CSV table of C-alpha atoms in Angstrom, one decimal:
chain,number,residue,atom,x,y,z
A,243,UNK,CA,62.3,216.5,74.2
A,244,UNK,CA,61.3,213.0,73.0
A,245,UNK,CA,59.3,212.4,76.1
A,246,UNK,CA,57.4,215.7,75.7
A,247,UNK,CA,56.6,214.9,72.0
A,248,UNK,CA,55.1,211.5,73.1
A,249,UNK,CA,53.0,213.0,75.8
A,250,UNK,CA,49.8,211.1,74.8
A,251,UNK,CA,51.5,207.7,75.0
A,252,UNK,CA,52.2,205.4,78.0
A,253,UNK,CA,55.9,204.8,78.7
A,254,UNK,CA,57.9,201.5,78.9
A,255,UNK,CA,61.0,202.4,80.8
A,256,UNK,CA,64.3,200.4,81.2
A,257,UNK,CA,67.4,201.4,83.1
A,258,UNK,CA,70.3,198.9,83.3
A,259,UNK,CA,73.6,199.8,84.8
A,260,UNK,CA,75.7,196.8,85.7
A,261,UNK,CA,79.2,198.3,85.9
A,262,UNK,CA,80.9,199.4,89.1
A,263,UNK,CA,81.9,202.9,87.9
A,264,UNK,CA,81.7,205.8,90.4
A,265,UNK,CA,79.1,207.7,88.3
A,266,UNK,CA,76.6,204.9,88.7
A,267,UNK,CA,74.5,206.7,91.4
A,268,UNK,CA,74.7,210.0,89.4
A,269,UNK,CA,73.4,208.3,86.3
A,270,UNK,CA,70.6,206.8,88.3
A,271,UNK,CA,69.7,210.2,89.7
A,272,UNK,CA,69.7,211.8,86.2
A,273,UNK,CA,67.5,209.0,85.0
A,274,UNK,CA,65.1,209.5,87.8
A,275,UNK,CA,64.9,213.2,87.3
A,276,UNK,CA,63.9,212.7,83.7
A,277,UNK,CA,61.2,210.1,84.2
A,278,UNK,CA,59.7,211.2,87.5
A,279,UNK,CA,57.7,214.1,86.0
A,280,UNK,CA,56.0,211.6,83.7
A,281,UNK,CA,55.0,209.2,86.5
A,282,UNK,CA,51.4,209.1,85.5
A,283,UNK,CA,52.4,207.7,82.1
A,284,UNK,CA,54.5,204.8,83.3
A,285,UNK,CA,53.3,201.5,82.0
A,286,UNK,CA,56.3,199.2,82.6
A,287,UNK,CA,59.4,199.9,84.7
A,288,UNK,CA,62.5,197.7,84.6
A,289,UNK,CA,65.6,198.8,86.6
A,290,UNK,CA,68.7,196.6,87.1
A,291,UNK,CA,71.8,198.1,88.8
A,292,UNK,CA,74.8,197.3,91.0
A,293,UNK,CA,74.7,200.1,93.5
A,294,UNK,CA,72.6,201.4,96.4
A,295,UNK,CA,68.9,201.2,95.6
A,296,UNK,CA,68.0,203.8,98.3
A,297,UNK,CA,67.8,206.8,95.8
A,298,UNK,CA,65.5,204.7,93.6
A,299,UNK,CA,63.3,203.8,96.5
A,300,UNK,CA,63.0,207.4,97.6
A,301,UNK,CA,62.1,208.5,94.0
A,302,UNK,CA,59.5,205.8,93.7
A,303,UNK,CA,57.5,206.8,96.7
A,304,UNK,CA,54.7,208.5,94.8
A,305,UNK,CA,51.7,206.7,93.1
A,306,UNK,CA,51.9,205.2,89.6
A,307,UNK,CA,48.3,204.9,88.5
A,308,UNK,CA,49.0,203.3,85.1
A,309,UNK,CA,51.8,201.0,86.0
A,310,UNK,CA,51.2,197.4,84.9
A,311,UNK,CA,54.6,195.7,85.2
A,312,UNK,CA,57.6,196.4,87.5
A,313,UNK,CA,61.0,194.6,87.6
A,314,UNK,CA,63.6,195.8,90.2
A,315,UNK,CA,66.9,194.0,90.4
A,316,UNK,CA,69.8,194.9,92.8
A,317,UNK,CA,72.7,192.8,91.6
A,318,UNK,CA,74.6,193.4,94.8
A,319,UNK,CA,72.0,192.2,97.3
A,320,UNK,CA,71.7,188.6,98.6
A,321,UNK,CA,68.9,187.6,100.9
A,322,UNK,CA,67.8,191.1,101.3
A,323,UNK,CA,65.5,192.0,104.3
A,324,UNK,CA,65.5,195.8,104.2
A,325,UNK,CA,62.0,196.7,102.8
A,326,UNK,CA,61.5,199.8,100.6
A,327,UNK,CA,58.0,201.2,100.2
A,328,UNK,CA,57.1,201.8,96.5
A,329,UNK,CA,54.5,203.9,94.8
A,330,UNK,CA,52.9,204.8,98.1
A,331,UNK,CA,51.1,201.5,97.9
A,332,UNK,CA,49.1,202.9,95.0
A,333,UNK,CA,49.6,201.1,91.7
A,334,UNK,CA,46.1,199.9,90.9
A,335,UNK,CA,46.8,198.4,87.5
A,336,UNK,CA,50.0,196.5,88.6
A,337,UNK,CA,49.7,192.8,87.7
A,338,UNK,CA,53.3,191.7,87.1
A,339,UNK,CA,55.9,192.2,89.8
A,340,UNK,CA,59.6,191.1,90.0
A,341,UNK,CA,61.7,191.9,93.0
A,342,UNK,CA,65.2,190.5,92.7
A,343,UNK,CA,67.3,191.4,95.8
A,344,UNK,CA,65.0,194.3,96.5
A,345,UNK,CA,62.6,193.8,99.4
A,346,UNK,CA,59.4,195.7,100.3
A,347,UNK,CA,57.1,195.6,103.3
A,348,UNK,CA,55.3,192.2,102.8
A,349,UNK,CA,51.9,193.7,103.6
A,350,UNK,CA,52.3,196.4,100.9
A,351,UNK,CA,49.4,197.0,98.6
A,352,UNK,CA,51.6,196.6,95.5
A,353,UNK,CA,51.8,192.8,96.1
A,354,UNK,CA,48.0,192.5,96.1
A,355,UNK,CA,45.9,191.3,93.1
A,356,UNK,CA,48.9,190.2,90.9
A,357,UNK,CA,48.8,187.7,88.1
A,358,UNK,CA,52.6,187.1,88.2
A,359,UNK,CA,55.1,187.5,91.0
A,360,UNK,CA,58.8,186.8,91.0
A,361,UNK,CA,60.7,187.2,94.3
A,362,UNK,CA,64.4,186.2,94.3
A,363,UNK,CA,67.4,186.5,96.6
A,364,UNK,CA,65.3,187.6,99.6
A,365,UNK,CA,64.9,186.6,103.2
A,366,UNK,CA,61.4,186.0,104.6
A,367,UNK,CA,60.7,185.9,108.4
A,368,UNK,CA,58.8,182.6,108.0
A,369,UNK,CA,57.0,180.4,105.4
A,370,UNK,CA,53.8,181.9,106.7
A,371,UNK,CA,55.0,185.3,105.3
A,372,UNK,CA,55.3,183.7,101.9
A,373,UNK,CA,51.8,182.2,102.1
A,374,UNK,CA,50.4,185.6,103.1
A,375,UNK,CA,52.1,187.1,100.0
A,376,UNK,CA,50.6,184.5,97.7
A,377,UNK,CA,47.2,184.8,99.4
A,378,UNK,CA,47.0,188.5,98.5
A,379,UNK,CA,46.5,187.6,94.9
A,380,UNK,CA,43.7,185.1,94.5
A,381,UNK,CA,44.0,185.2,90.7
A,382,UNK,CA,47.7,184.5,90.7
A,383,UNK,CA,48.8,182.5,87.6
A,384,UNK,CA,52.5,182.2,88.0
A,385,UNK,CA,54.7,182.5,91.1
A,386,UNK,CA,58.5,182.3,91.4
A,387,UNK,CA,60.2,182.4,94.8
A,388,UNK,CA,63.8,181.5,94.0
A,389,UNK,CA,67.1,181.5,95.8
A,390,UNK,CA,65.5,182.8,98.9
A,391,UNK,CA,65.8,181.9,102.6
A,392,UNK,CA,63.2,181.8,105.4
A,393,UNK,CA,63.0,181.7,109.2
A,394,UNK,CA,62.7,178.4,111.0
A,395,UNK,CA,59.1,178.8,112.0
A,396,UNK,CA,56.9,176.6,109.8
A,397,UNK,CA,53.4,177.6,108.7
A,398,UNK,CA,50.5,175.9,110.5
A,399,UNK,CA,48.4,173.5,108.3
A,400,UNK,CA,45.4,175.8,109.1
A,401,UNK,CA,47.2,178.5,107.1
A,402,UNK,CA,46.3,176.7,103.9
A,403,UNK,CA,45.4,178.9,100.9
A,404,UNK,CA,43.7,178.2,97.6
A,405,UNK,CA,45.0,179.6,94.3
A,406,UNK,CA,42.5,178.5,91.7
A,407,UNK,CA,44.4,180.0,88.7
A,408,UNK,CA,47.9,179.0,89.6
A,409,UNK,CA,49.5,177.0,86.8
A,410,UNK,CA,53.3,177.5,87.5
A,411,UNK,CA,55.2,177.5,90.8
A,412,UNK,CA,59.0,177.7,91.0
A,413,UNK,CA,60.2,177.7,94.6
A,414,UNK,CA,63.6,177.4,96.3
A,415,UNK,CA,63.9,178.2,100.0
A,416,UNK,CA,67.2,176.5,100.6
A,417,UNK,CA,65.7,173.8,102.9
A,418,UNK,CA,63.6,170.8,101.7
A,419,UNK,CA,61.5,171.2,104.9
A,420,UNK,CA,60.6,174.8,104.1
A,421,UNK,CA,59.7,173.9,100.5
A,422,UNK,CA,57.5,171.1,101.6
A,423,UNK,CA,55.8,173.3,104.2
A,424,UNK,CA,54.7,175.7,101.4
A,425,UNK,CA,53.6,172.8,99.2
A,426,UNK,CA,51.5,171.4,102.0
A,427,UNK,CA,49.7,174.7,102.4
A,428,UNK,CA,48.8,175.6,98.8
A,429,UNK,CA,45.8,174.2,97.1
A,430,UNK,CA,45.4,174.6,93.3
A,431,UNK,CA,42.5,173.8,91.0
A,432,UNK,CA,44.1,173.2,87.6
A,433,UNK,CA,47.0,171.3,86.1
A,434,UNK,CA,50.4,173.1,86.0
A,435,UNK,CA,54.1,172.9,86.6
A,436,UNK,CA,56.1,172.8,89.9
A,437,UNK,CA,59.9,173.5,89.9
A,438,UNK,CA,62.1,172.9,92.9
A,439,UNK,CA,65.9,172.9,93.3
A,440,UNK,CA,67.9,169.7,93.4
A,441,UNK,CA,67.4,168.7,97.1
A,442,UNK,CA,70.7,168.4,99.0
A,443,UNK,CA,69.3,167.9,102.4
A,444,UNK,CA,66.6,165.9,104.1
A,445,UNK,CA,64.9,162.7,102.9
A,446,UNK,CA,65.1,163.2,99.1
A,447,UNK,CA,63.8,159.9,98.1
A,448,UNK,CA,60.9,160.1,100.6
A,449,UNK,CA,60.1,163.6,99.3
A,450,UNK,CA,59.9,162.4,95.7
A,451,UNK,CA,57.8,159.4,96.7
A,452,UNK,CA,55.3,161.5,98.8
A,453,UNK,CA,55.0,164.2,96.1
A,454,UNK,CA,54.8,162.1,92.9
A,455,UNK,CA,52.9,159.2,94.2
A,456,UNK,CA,50.5,161.5,96.1
A,457,UNK,CA,49.7,163.5,92.9
A,458,UNK,CA,49.2,160.4,90.8
A,459,UNK,CA,47.4,157.9,93.0
A,460,UNK,CA,45.1,160.3,94.9
A,461,UNK,CA,44.5,163.8,93.7
A,462,UNK,CA,43.6,164.9,97.3
A,463,UNK,CA,46.6,163.5,99.1
A,464,UNK,CA,48.8,166.6,98.9
A,465,UNK,CA,48.1,170.3,98.5
A,466,UNK,CA,49.8,170.4,95.1
A,467,UNK,CA,48.0,167.4,93.7
A,468,UNK,CA,46.9,169.1,90.5
A,469,UNK,CA,50.4,170.2,89.4
A,470,UNK,CA,51.4,167.6,86.8
A,471,UNK,CA,55.1,168.2,86.5
A,472,UNK,CA,57.8,167.9,89.1
A,473,UNK,CA,61.1,169.5,88.0
A,474,UNK,CA,64.3,169.1,89.9
A,475,UNK,CA,66.7,171.9,89.0
A,476,UNK,CA,70.4,172.3,89.9
A,477,UNK,CA,72.3,175.0,88.0
A,478,UNK,CA,70.4,174.3,84.8
A,479,UNK,CA,70.3,170.6,85.5
A,480,UNK,CA,66.9,169.2,85.0
A,481,UNK,CA,65.0,166.0,85.8
A,482,UNK,CA,61.3,166.2,84.9
A,483,UNK,CA,58.4,163.9,85.4
A,484,UNK,CA,55.1,164.8,83.8
A,485,UNK,CA,52.2,163.2,85.6
A,486,UNK,CA,48.8,162.7,84.0
A,487,UNK,CA,45.6,161.4,85.5
A,488,UNK,CA,45.0,157.6,85.0
A,489,UNK,CA,42.1,158.3,82.7
A,490,UNK,CA,44.1,160.6,80.3
A,491,UNK,CA,45.5,158.5,77.4
A,492,UNK,CA,48.6,160.8,76.6
A,493,UNK,CA,52.0,159.5,77.6
A,494,UNK,CA,53.5,160.5,80.9
A,495,UNK,CA,56.7,162.5,80.5
A,496,UNK,CA,60.2,162.1,81.8
A,497,UNK,CA,62.7,164.8,80.8
A,498,UNK,CA,66.4,164.4,81.2
A,499,UNK,CA,67.9,167.7,80.1
A,500,UNK,CA,71.6,168.8,80.1
A,501,UNK,CA,73.2,168.3,83.5
A,502,UNK,CA,76.3,169.7,85.1
A,503,UNK,CA,76.4,168.1,88.5
A,504,UNK,CA,78.6,165.2,89.4
A,505,UNK,CA,77.6,162.0,87.6
A,506,UNK,CA,76.8,160.1,90.7
A,507,UNK,CA,74.5,162.8,92.1
A,508,UNK,CA,72.6,163.1,88.8
A,509,UNK,CA,72.3,159.3,88.4
A,510,UNK,CA,71.0,159.0,92.0
A,511,UNK,CA,68.3,161.5,91.3
A,512,UNK,CA,67.4,159.8,88.0
A,513,UNK,CA,67.3,156.4,89.8
A,514,UNK,CA,64.9,157.8,92.4
A,515,UNK,CA,62.6,159.2,89.7
A,516,UNK,CA,62.7,155.9,87.8
A,517,UNK,CA,61.8,154.0,91.1
A,518,UNK,CA,58.9,156.5,91.6
A,519,UNK,CA,57.7,155.9,88.0
A,520,UNK,CA,57.7,152.2,88.6
A,521,UNK,CA,55.8,152.6,91.9
A,522,UNK,CA,52.8,154.3,90.3
A,523,UNK,CA,52.9,153.0,86.7
A,524,UNK,CA,50.1,150.6,85.7
A,525,UNK,CA,50.5,147.9,83.1
A,526,UNK,CA,49.4,150.1,80.2
A,527,UNK,CA,51.4,153.2,81.1
A,528,UNK,CA,53.1,155.0,78.2
A,529,UNK,CA,56.1,157.3,78.6
A,530,UNK,CA,57.3,160.3,76.6
A,531,UNK,CA,61.1,160.6,77.1
A,532,UNK,CA,62.8,163.9,76.3
A,533,UNK,CA,66.6,164.0,76.0
A,534,UNK,CA,68.8,167.0,76.1
A,535,UNK,CA,72.6,167.4,75.9
A,536,UNK,CA,75.3,166.7,78.5
A,537,UNK,CA,78.9,167.9,78.7
A,538,UNK,CA,81.3,165.7,76.7
A,539,UNK,CA,82.8,164.5,80.1
A,540,UNK,CA,79.7,162.4,80.5
A,541,UNK,CA,80.8,160.0,77.9
A,542,UNK,CA,83.0,158.1,80.4
A,543,UNK,CA,82.3,154.4,80.1
A,544,UNK,CA,80.9,154.0,83.7
A,545,UNK,CA,78.6,157.0,83.3
A,546,UNK,CA,77.3,155.8,80.0
A,547,UNK,CA,76.5,152.3,81.2
A,548,UNK,CA,74.8,153.5,84.4
A,549,UNK,CA,72.7,156.0,82.4
A,550,UNK,CA,71.5,153.3,80.0
A,551,UNK,CA,70.8,151.0,82.8
A,552,UNK,CA,68.4,153.5,84.4
A,553,UNK,CA,66.7,154.2,81.1
A,554,UNK,CA,66.2,150.4,80.6
A,555,UNK,CA,64.1,150.3,83.8
A,556,UNK,CA,61.6,152.8,82.5
A,557,UNK,CA,58.1,151.9,81.4
A,558,UNK,CA,57.7,151.5,77.7
A,559,UNK,CA,58.9,154.6,75.9
A,560,UNK,CA,56.3,155.2,73.1
A,561,UNK,CA,57.3,158.8,72.4
A,562,UNK,CA,60.9,160.2,72.2
A,563,UNK,CA,61.9,163.8,71.8
A,564,UNK,CA,65.5,165.0,71.2
A,565,UNK,CA,65.7,168.6,72.4
A,566,UNK,CA,69.3,169.2,71.2
A,567,UNK,CA,71.0,168.7,67.9
A,568,UNK,CA,74.2,170.3,69.0
A,569,UNK,CA,77.6,168.5,69.2
A,570,UNK,CA,76.5,166.3,72.1
A,571,UNK,CA,73.2,164.7,72.9
A,572,UNK,CA,72.1,162.1,75.5
A,573,UNK,CA,70.8,159.9,72.8
A,574,UNK,CA,74.4,159.5,71.6
A,575,UNK,CA,75.1,157.6,74.8
A,576,UNK,CA,72.3,155.1,74.1
A,577,UNK,CA,73.4,154.7,70.5
A,578,UNK,CA,77.1,154.3,71.6
A,579,UNK,CA,76.1,151.5,74.0
A,580,UNK,CA,73.9,149.8,71.4
A,581,UNK,CA,71.0,149.8,73.8
A,582,UNK,CA,68.3,148.8,71.3
A,583,UNK,CA,65.8,147.7,73.9
A,584,UNK,CA,65.4,151.2,75.4
A,585,UNK,CA,63.7,152.5,72.2
A,586,UNK,CA,62.0,149.3,70.9
A,587,UNK,CA,58.5,150.7,71.6
A,588,UNK,CA,58.9,154.2,70.1
A,589,UNK,CA,56.1,155.2,67.8
A,590,UNK,CA,56.9,158.9,67.5
A,591,UNK,CA,60.3,160.5,67.3
A,592,UNK,CA,60.7,164.3,67.3
A,593,UNK,CA,63.6,166.7,67.1
A,594,UNK,CA,63.1,170.2,68.7
A,595,UNK,CA,65.1,173.4,69.2
A,596,UNK,CA,66.4,173.5,65.6
A,597,UNK,CA,66.9,176.2,63.0
A,598,UNK,CA,66.9,175.2,59.3
A,599,UNK,CA,70.6,175.8,59.0
A,600,UNK,CA,71.4,173.7,62.1
A,601,UNK,CA,69.2,170.9,60.9
A,602,UNK,CA,70.9,170.9,57.5
A,603,UNK,CA,74.4,171.0,59.1
A,604,UNK,CA,73.5,168.1,61.4
A,605,UNK,CA,71.5,166.1,58.8
A,606,UNK,CA,73.9,163.1,58.9
A,607,UNK,CA,73.6,162.9,62.7
A,608,UNK,CA,69.8,163.2,62.6
A,609,UNK,CA,69.7,160.5,59.9
A,610,UNK,CA,71.8,158.2,62.1
A,611,UNK,CA,69.6,158.8,65.1
A,612,UNK,CA,66.5,158.0,63.1
A,613,UNK,CA,68.0,154.8,61.7
A,614,UNK,CA,69.0,153.7,65.2
A,615,UNK,CA,65.5,154.2,66.6
A,616,UNK,CA,63.8,152.6,63.6
A,617,UNK,CA,66.1,149.6,63.9
A,618,UNK,CA,65.3,149.4,67.6
A,619,UNK,CA,61.6,149.2,66.9
A,620,UNK,CA,62.1,146.6,64.2
A,621,UNK,CA,64.3,144.5,66.4
A,622,UNK,CA,61.3,143.5,68.5
A,623,UNK,CA,59.1,142.4,65.6
A,624,UNK,CA,58.3,138.7,65.5
A,625,UNK,CA,57.5,138.4,61.9
A,626,UNK,CA,59.1,139.9,58.8
A,627,UNK,CA,55.9,141.3,57.4
A,628,UNK,CA,55.0,143.2,60.5
A,629,UNK,CA,55.0,147.0,60.1
A,630,UNK,CA,57.8,148.9,62.0
A,631,UNK,CA,56.5,150.6,65.2
A,632,UNK,CA,58.1,154.0,64.3
A,633,UNK,CA,55.2,155.8,62.6
A,634,UNK,CA,56.1,159.5,62.7
A,635,UNK,CA,59.3,161.6,62.8
A,636,UNK,CA,58.5,165.2,63.7
A,637,UNK,CA,60.9,168.1,62.9
A,638,UNK,CA,60.1,171.1,65.1
A,639,UNK,CA,61.9,173.9,63.4
A,640,UNK,CA,62.4,177.5,64.7
A,641,UNK,CA,61.7,179.5,61.6
A,642,UNK,CA,59.8,182.4,60.1
A,643,UNK,CA,59.1,180.1,57.1
A,644,UNK,CA,60.8,182.4,54.5
A,645,UNK,CA,61.2,180.7,51.1
A,646,UNK,CA,64.9,180.0,51.5
A,647,UNK,CA,64.3,178.2,54.8
A,648,UNK,CA,61.2,176.3,53.5
A,649,UNK,CA,63.4,175.1,50.6
A,650,UNK,CA,66.1,173.8,53.0
A,651,UNK,CA,63.5,172.1,55.3
A,652,UNK,CA,61.7,170.6,52.2
A,653,UNK,CA,65.0,169.0,51.0
A,654,UNK,CA,65.8,167.7,54.4
A,655,UNK,CA,62.4,166.2,54.9
A,656,UNK,CA,62.5,164.6,51.5
A,657,UNK,CA,65.8,162.9,52.3
A,658,UNK,CA,64.6,161.7,55.7
A,659,UNK,CA,61.4,160.2,54.3
A,660,UNK,CA,63.5,157.6,52.5
A,661,UNK,CA,64.7,156.5,56.0
A,662,UNK,CA,61.4,156.7,57.8
A,663,UNK,CA,59.3,154.9,55.2
A,664,UNK,CA,56.7,153.5,55.6
A,665,UNK,CA,56.4,156.0,58.4
A,666,UNK,CA,56.0,159.7,57.7
A,667,UNK,CA,58.0,162.9,58.3
A,668,UNK,CA,56.1,166.0,59.7
A,669,UNK,CA,57.5,169.5,59.8
A,670,UNK,CA,56.2,171.9,62.5
A,671,UNK,CA,57.3,175.5,62.3
A,672,UNK,CA,57.8,177.4,65.6
A,673,UNK,CA,58.6,181.0,66.1
A,674,UNK,CA,62.1,182.1,67.4
A,675,UNK,CA,60.8,181.8,71.0
A,676,UNK,CA,59.9,178.2,70.5
A,677,UNK,CA,56.1,178.6,70.3
A,678,UNK,CA,54.1,176.8,67.6
């Protein structure tokens, strides 16, 4: 009845069924019977289930002329190869496609002219197949090919493709060789972000040096030369290097976010990245360091000391961001070890990912962190009348700026100004999604 009453409106449809009850397929069929007669009004379609997707594939054979966004997830499928044909290849307005464990013929028209594509838990015959898929969408802006596998046949260098609008690429094909084969074959025209899994095979150090040094020293050395961030990811573990052209004055960025892998593995990756930074850093390089939060187990003495040793080898850190004000933060390790020299060049200190209540609750901790960094910057001053290097403390607060929250932030900022003086405290309000 509600669908009939809304007959003039386009439909945004979501069906999520993640239990293993026997009536799952029946509920899917009931759902399909209801929505199928309104096919011409579909605008978005999001289906996630844990049972056979065949009935869905059969029901989605017809065209969907107004469909703009599709997300299909089969929670039971891993490295799926069985391709379903969807929408009769006719979805002319489709720009956003996610297939998670659900394959389709890789020459289908529905994977043409996209702006965003996310393909996960699938198996591809070869890396050339992936390049073909990407090439079907010249205006592609974001691409995710994650937790996938591919055949052994590498793409030929002559298969190179250009994606002038691509700004984000996240790719995991299980093998470092396959990932590099894709990167060598994709050319981009603007700066962006590349994410790969933490490499467990192949020449990891060589890979890092080829990729990072190539992007920085010669923009034409590698296919991905314009992508300015290399992110290594292992089960939410992140190491990030932000690479900027030599003529851009902003600091380069190294992010160390919460990590869960074994300490030795993490520290080896960090050491490789620090080595790479040293290899292409000039005398005047500036670094923005972003610290997240580790599990409490990383406070073991040996891990603390090795972590601080690696940070001590970095270029001068002029900008420091603390992205977590929870119970544990990586900055606590530096403070605990009394490693003043790590932060002696910091001019800007920022705290992000906070709500007003969390900031107020952790005010003592934030104050202590500021005092440590300020003391570190003062420790390198040669004369008593020199101004401290710490000029700005920025509080990035997730808030709708209602009066009660503004009052809390105002009180906190006022108290922190006493610590930061003669520097200043700046409050930046962000929305709940973290956007300014």
